[in-house]
Amino acid sequence: MTSATPTLTHHTEDNKELVLERTFAAPPELVFAAFTQADHLRQWWGPRGWTLTHCTVDLRPGGRWHYCMKCVDPTQGDFYGMESWGLGIYQEIEAPGRLVYTDYFSDAEGKINEELPTTQSILTFEEVDGQTRVVSRSVYATPEALKTVLDMGMLQGITETWDRLAEYLPSQ
C-alpha cells in the first residue's frame, strides 16, 4: 500500500532543506527508471492538470534533464496554458539507489533563470518489503529560497506529482 501523500519529515534547523518521503508499490529498479527515463517521466511528472510537452534526459554525471510542464486544465484559471520549464543537471547516478541533481527554472533553450531558487535534489530509493521508499532531500541556498518555492505551491505540486507516479507504476 502506498502512503496517500508524501510525508514531510522535517526542515533542517537552518530551514534550508525540505525532506519528503513516500513508499511506492513497485521495486526500486522501476521507481528509479520512472525518475530517470523520458518515456516514464512523460506519463506522470507534474501536478494534476499539467503535462510534459518537452522532456529529454541525458542520464550521466554532467548530463541534463530538460523539460516543460504545461497546464492543460481549463479549471485551473490563470494557470491554464502556462508553461514551466525546468533543467536538471545530474551530479550522481547510482542506479537504482541514489540520484543527485541540481534543478533550475529555465527557458525553452535551457538557459537558467537566475532570479528563481535553485534546488539541490538528493533522492534515495530503498527496497522495503517489495516496495520502494523514496526519500527526497531538497536543499536551498537560503531559508528565503525554500520559502519562495513553498509559497509557489511546491508541496501541493509534489504531492500531486507523486500521486500520479503511484497511479502510473502499477501499469508498468
PDB file of C-alpha atoms in Angstrom:
ATOM      1  CA  MET A   1       0.000   0.000   0.000  1.00  0.00           C
ATOM      2  CA  THR A   2       1.394   3.407  -0.870  1.00  0.00           C
ATOM      3  CA  SER A   3       1.064   6.221   1.579  1.00  0.00           C
ATOM      4  CA  ALA A   4      -1.502   8.759   0.383  1.00  0.00           C
ATOM      5  CA  THR A   5       0.787  11.770   0.455  1.00  0.00           C
ATOM      6  CA  PRO A   6       4.476  12.452   0.759  1.00  0.00           C
ATOM      7  CA  THR A   7       5.375  12.769   4.402  1.00  0.00           C
ATOM      8  CA  LEU A   8       7.135  15.953   5.375  1.00  0.00           C
ATOM      9  CA  THR A   9       9.736  14.554   7.698  1.00  0.00           C
ATOM     10  CA  HIS A  10      11.444  17.792   8.657  1.00  0.00           C
ATOM     11  CA  HIS A  11      13.053  21.072   7.829  1.00  0.00           C
ATOM     12  CA  THR A  12      16.664  21.244   8.927  1.00  0.00           C
ATOM     13  CA  GLU A  13      17.465  23.599  11.758  1.00  0.00           C
ATOM     14  CA  ASP A  14      18.735  26.215   9.328  1.00  0.00           C
ATOM     15  CA  ASN A  15      15.455  25.956   7.344  1.00  0.00           C
ATOM     16  CA  LYS A  16      17.251  25.436   4.026  1.00  0.00           C
ATOM     17  CA  GLU A  17      16.306  21.794   3.495  1.00  0.00           C
ATOM     18  CA  LEU A  18      12.973  20.088   2.894  1.00  0.00           C
ATOM     19  CA  VAL A  19      12.823  16.307   3.378  1.00  0.00           C
ATOM     20  CA  LEU A  20       9.904  14.296   1.998  1.00  0.00           C
ATOM     21  CA  GLU A  21       9.352  10.578   1.818  1.00  0.00           C
ATOM     22  CA  ARG A  22       6.845   8.208   0.328  1.00  0.00           C
ATOM     23  CA  THR A  23       6.639   4.472  -0.279  1.00  0.00           C
ATOM     24  CA  PHE A  24       5.593   3.218  -3.717  1.00  0.00           C
ATOM     25  CA  ALA A  25       4.262  -0.255  -4.547  1.00  0.00           C
ATOM     26  CA  ALA A  26       6.998  -1.117  -7.038  1.00  0.00           C
ATOM     27  CA  PRO A  27      10.604  -2.347  -6.929  1.00  0.00           C
ATOM     28  CA  PRO A  28      13.453   0.193  -6.752  1.00  0.00           C
ATOM     29  CA  GLU A  29      14.601  -0.551 -10.315  1.00  0.00           C
ATOM     30  CA  LEU A  30      11.221   0.518 -11.711  1.00  0.00           C
ATOM     31  CA  VAL A  31      10.840   3.569  -9.464  1.00  0.00           C
ATOM     32  CA  PHE A  32      14.383   4.713 -10.320  1.00  0.00           C
ATOM     33  CA  ALA A  33      13.632   4.238 -14.031  1.00  0.00           C
ATOM     34  CA  ALA A  34      10.423   6.267 -13.637  1.00  0.00           C
ATOM     35  CA  PHE A  35      12.510   9.179 -12.285  1.00  0.00           C
ATOM     36  CA  THR A  36      15.250   8.922 -14.932  1.00  0.00           C
ATOM     37  CA  GLN A  37      13.739   7.870 -18.282  1.00  0.00           C
ATOM     38  CA  ALA A  38      11.921  10.339 -20.520  1.00  0.00           C
ATOM     39  CA  ASP A  39       9.296   7.789 -21.624  1.00  0.00           C
ATOM     40  CA  HIS A  40       8.311   7.255 -17.987  1.00  0.00           C
ATOM     41  CA  LEU A  41       8.560  10.902 -16.914  1.00  0.00           C
ATOM     42  CA  ARG A  42       6.187  11.998 -19.706  1.00  0.00           C
ATOM     43  CA  GLN A  43       3.478   9.818 -18.133  1.00  0.00           C
ATOM     44  CA  TRP A  44       3.475  11.223 -14.603  1.00  0.00           C
ATOM     45  CA  TRP A  45       5.745  14.209 -13.935  1.00  0.00           C
ATOM     46  CA  GLY A  46       3.948  17.355 -12.817  1.00  0.00           C
ATOM     47  CA  PRO A  47       0.875  18.225 -10.786  1.00  0.00           C
ATOM     48  CA  ARG A  48      -2.620  17.218 -11.873  1.00  0.00           C
ATOM     49  CA  GLY A  49      -3.801  19.094 -14.934  1.00  0.00           C
ATOM     50  CA  TRP A  50      -0.263  19.562 -16.221  1.00  0.00           C
ATOM     51  CA  THR A  51       1.509  17.550 -18.929  1.00  0.00           C
ATOM     52  CA  LEU A  52       5.081  17.346 -20.147  1.00  0.00           C
ATOM     53  CA  THR A  53       5.255  18.849 -23.636  1.00  0.00           C
ATOM     54  CA  HIS A  54       9.054  18.506 -23.757  1.00  0.00           C
ATOM     55  CA  CYS A  55      11.291  16.002 -21.968  1.00  0.00           C
ATOM     56  CA  THR A  56      14.848  14.989 -22.763  1.00  0.00           C
ATOM     57  CA  VAL A  57      17.130  13.031 -20.450  1.00  0.00           C
ATOM     58  CA  ASP A  58      20.895  12.569 -20.738  1.00  0.00           C
ATOM     59  CA  LEU A  59      21.420  10.364 -17.685  1.00  0.00           C
ATOM     60  CA  ARG A  60      25.112  10.717 -16.822  1.00  0.00           C
ATOM     61  CA  PRO A  61      27.095  12.920 -14.444  1.00  0.00           C
ATOM     62  CA  GLY A  62      27.030  16.362 -16.059  1.00  0.00           C
ATOM     63  CA  GLY A  63      24.098  15.285 -18.241  1.00  0.00           C
ATOM     64  CA  ARG A  64      20.895  17.282 -18.482  1.00  0.00           C
ATOM     65  CA  TRP A  65      17.207  16.673 -17.954  1.00  0.00           C
ATOM     66  CA  HIS A  66      15.290  19.435 -19.754  1.00  0.00           C
ATOM     67  CA  TYR A  67      11.527  19.540 -19.516  1.00  0.00           C
ATOM     68  CA  CYS A  68       8.461  21.704 -19.913  1.00  0.00           C
ATOM     69  CA  MET A  69       5.263  21.304 -17.907  1.00  0.00           C
ATOM     70  CA  LYS A  70       2.170  22.899 -19.421  1.00  0.00           C
ATOM     71  CA  CYS A  71      -1.182  23.408 -17.698  1.00  0.00           C
ATOM     72  CA  VAL A  72      -3.851  21.767 -19.850  1.00  0.00           C
ATOM     73  CA  ASP A  73      -6.713  22.029 -17.335  1.00  0.00           C
ATOM     74  CA  PRO A  74      -9.045  24.973 -18.052  1.00  0.00           C
ATOM     75  CA  THR A  75     -10.421  24.789 -14.492  1.00  0.00           C
ATOM     76  CA  GLN A  76      -7.038  25.972 -13.162  1.00  0.00           C
ATOM     77  CA  GLY A  77      -7.830  29.563 -14.084  1.00  0.00           C
ATOM     78  CA  ASP A  78      -4.798  31.748 -14.702  1.00  0.00           C
ATOM     79  CA  PHE A  79      -2.514  28.703 -14.812  1.00  0.00           C
ATOM     80  CA  TYR A  80      -4.332  27.332 -17.886  1.00  0.00           C
ATOM     81  CA  GLY A  81      -1.934  27.407 -20.834  1.00  0.00           C
ATOM     82  CA  MET A  82       1.034  28.339 -18.636  1.00  0.00           C
ATOM     83  CA  GLU A  83       4.373  26.670 -19.322  1.00  0.00           C
ATOM     84  CA  SER A  84       7.009  25.976 -16.696  1.00  0.00           C
ATOM     85  CA  TRP A  85      10.449  24.992 -17.986  1.00  0.00           C
ATOM     86  CA  GLY A  86      12.997  23.172 -15.848  1.00  0.00           C
ATOM     87  CA  LEU A  87      16.547  21.994 -16.212  1.00  0.00           C
ATOM     88  CA  GLY A  88      18.186  19.310 -14.093  1.00  0.00           C
ATOM     89  CA  ILE A  89      21.925  18.741 -14.197  1.00  0.00           C
ATOM     90  CA  TYR A  90      22.962  15.350 -12.831  1.00  0.00           C
ATOM     91  CA  GLN A  91      25.819  15.007 -10.343  1.00  0.00           C
ATOM     92  CA  GLU A  92      25.487  11.427  -9.060  1.00  0.00           C
ATOM     93  CA  ILE A  93      23.724   8.405 -10.527  1.00  0.00           C
ATOM     94  CA  GLU A  94      23.849   5.157  -8.583  1.00  0.00           C
ATOM     95  CA  ALA A  95      21.063   3.075 -10.103  1.00  0.00           C
ATOM     96  CA  PRO A  96      18.758   2.039  -8.543  1.00  0.00           C
ATOM     97  CA  GLY A  97      19.587   3.531  -5.145  1.00  0.00           C
ATOM     98  CA  ARG A  98      20.570   7.192  -5.419  1.00  0.00           C
ATOM     99  CA  LEU A  99      20.140  10.168  -7.722  1.00  0.00           C
ATOM    100  CA  VAL A 100      21.581  13.643  -7.165  1.00  0.00           C
ATOM    101  CA  TYR A 101      20.917  16.611  -9.439  1.00  0.00           C
ATOM    102  CA  THR A 102      20.575  20.355  -9.346  1.00  0.00           C
ATOM    103  CA  ASP A 103      17.167  21.565 -10.512  1.00  0.00           C
ATOM    104  CA  TYR A 104      16.830  25.000 -12.072  1.00  0.00           C
ATOM    105  CA  PHE A 105      13.992  27.024 -13.511  1.00  0.00           C
ATOM    106  CA  SER A 106      14.930  27.586 -17.150  1.00  0.00           C
ATOM    107  CA  ASP A 107      13.611  28.630 -20.529  1.00  0.00           C
ATOM    108  CA  ALA A 108      12.935  26.598 -23.676  1.00  0.00           C
ATOM    109  CA  GLU A 109      16.606  26.815 -24.680  1.00  0.00           C
ATOM    110  CA  GLY A 110      17.784  25.578 -21.267  1.00  0.00           C
ATOM    111  CA  LYS A 111      19.039  28.990 -20.121  1.00  0.00           C
ATOM    112  CA  ILE A 112      18.877  29.079 -16.310  1.00  0.00           C
ATOM    113  CA  ASN A 113      16.611  31.654 -14.661  1.00  0.00           C
ATOM    114  CA  GLU A 114      18.939  33.164 -12.064  1.00  0.00           C
ATOM    115  CA  GLU A 115      16.057  35.011 -10.347  1.00  0.00           C
ATOM    116  CA  LEU A 116      14.332  31.848  -9.100  1.00  0.00           C
ATOM    117  CA  PRO A 117      15.684  29.420  -6.471  1.00  0.00           C
ATOM    118  CA  THR A 118      17.920  26.504  -7.357  1.00  0.00           C
ATOM    119  CA  THR A 119      17.230  23.120  -5.737  1.00  0.00           C
ATOM    120  CA  GLN A 120      19.871  20.537  -4.928  1.00  0.00           C
ATOM    121  CA  SER A 121      17.821  17.321  -5.157  1.00  0.00           C
ATOM    122  CA  ILE A 122      19.088  14.210  -3.401  1.00  0.00           C
ATOM    123  CA  LEU A 123      16.863  11.172  -3.911  1.00  0.00           C
ATOM    124  CA  THR A 124      17.318   7.741  -2.380  1.00  0.00           C
ATOM    125  CA  PHE A 125      15.382   4.628  -3.380  1.00  0.00           C
ATOM    126  CA  GLU A 126      15.275   1.883  -0.738  1.00  0.00           C
ATOM    127  CA  GLU A 127      13.605  -1.510  -1.086  1.00  0.00           C
ATOM    128  CA  VAL A 128      11.255  -2.175   1.825  1.00  0.00           C
ATOM    129  CA  ASP A 129       9.162  -5.366   1.742  1.00  0.00           C
ATOM    130  CA  GLY A 130       8.981  -5.425  -2.051  1.00  0.00           C
ATOM    131  CA  GLN A 131       8.148  -1.746  -2.274  1.00  0.00           C
ATOM    132  CA  THR A 132      10.325   1.340  -2.622  1.00  0.00           C
ATOM    133  CA  ARG A 133      10.749   4.095  -0.081  1.00  0.00           C
ATOM    134  CA  VAL A 134      11.776   7.311  -1.817  1.00  0.00           C
ATOM    135  CA  VAL A 135      13.376   9.967   0.352  1.00  0.00           C
ATOM    136  CA  SER A 136      13.749  13.348  -1.310  1.00  0.00           C
ATOM    137  CA  ARG A 137      16.055  15.961   0.200  1.00  0.00           C
ATOM    138  CA  SER A 138      15.694  19.378  -1.414  1.00  0.00           C
ATOM    139  CA  VAL A 139      18.444  21.752  -0.324  1.00  0.00           C
ATOM    140  CA  TYR A 140      18.341  25.512  -0.928  1.00  0.00           C
ATOM    141  CA  ALA A 141      20.947  28.250  -0.612  1.00  0.00           C
ATOM    142  CA  THR A 142      18.929  30.198   1.949  1.00  0.00           C
ATOM    143  CA  PRO A 143      15.800  29.851   4.097  1.00  0.00           C
ATOM    144  CA  GLU A 144      14.226  32.537   1.884  1.00  0.00           C
ATOM    145  CA  ALA A 145      14.797  30.406  -1.225  1.00  0.00           C
ATOM    146  CA  LEU A 146      12.982  27.485   0.410  1.00  0.00           C
ATOM    147  CA  LYS A 147      10.152  29.808   1.482  1.00  0.00           C
ATOM    148  CA  THR A 148       9.876  31.090  -2.104  1.00  0.00           C
ATOM    149  CA  VAL A 149       9.283  27.619  -3.563  1.00  0.00           C
ATOM    150  CA  LEU A 150       6.917  26.668  -0.743  1.00  0.00           C
ATOM    151  CA  ASP A 151       4.930  29.860  -1.410  1.00  0.00           C
ATOM    152  CA  MET A 152       4.802  28.845  -5.104  1.00  0.00           C
ATOM    153  CA  GLY A 153       2.871  25.704  -4.105  1.00  0.00           C
ATOM    154  CA  MET A 154       5.718  23.190  -4.202  1.00  0.00           C
ATOM    155  CA  LEU A 155       4.235  20.870  -1.552  1.00  0.00           C
ATOM    156  CA  GLN A 156       0.910  20.581  -3.372  1.00  0.00           C
ATOM    157  CA  GLY A 157       2.777  20.094  -6.637  1.00  0.00           C
ATOM    158  CA  ILE A 158       4.981  17.337  -5.228  1.00  0.00           C
ATOM    159  CA  THR A 159       2.002  15.638  -3.593  1.00  0.00           C
ATOM    160  CA  GLU A 160       0.042  15.585  -6.855  1.00  0.00           C
ATOM    161  CA  THR A 161       3.102  14.552  -8.870  1.00  0.00           C
ATOM    162  CA  TRP A 162       3.866  11.647  -6.544  1.00  0.00           C
ATOM    163  CA  ASP A 163       0.160  10.682  -6.562  1.00  0.00           C
ATOM    164  CA  ARG A 164       0.395  10.454 -10.349  1.00  0.00           C
ATOM    165  CA  LEU A 165       3.523   8.295 -10.031  1.00  0.00           C
ATOM    166  CA  ALA A 166       1.744   5.958  -7.577  1.00  0.00           C
ATOM    167  CA  GLU A 167      -1.127   5.615 -10.084  1.00  0.00           C
ATOM    168  CA  TYR A 168       1.244   5.070 -13.033  1.00  0.00           C
ATOM    169  CA  LEU A 169       3.591   2.436 -11.573  1.00  0.00           C
ATOM    170  CA  PRO A 170       1.106  -0.497 -11.447  1.00  0.00           C
ATOM    171  CA  SER A 171       0.626  -0.235 -15.231  1.00  0.00           C
ATOM    172  CA  GLN A 172       4.352  -0.874 -15.823  1.00  0.00           C
TER     173      GLN A 172
END
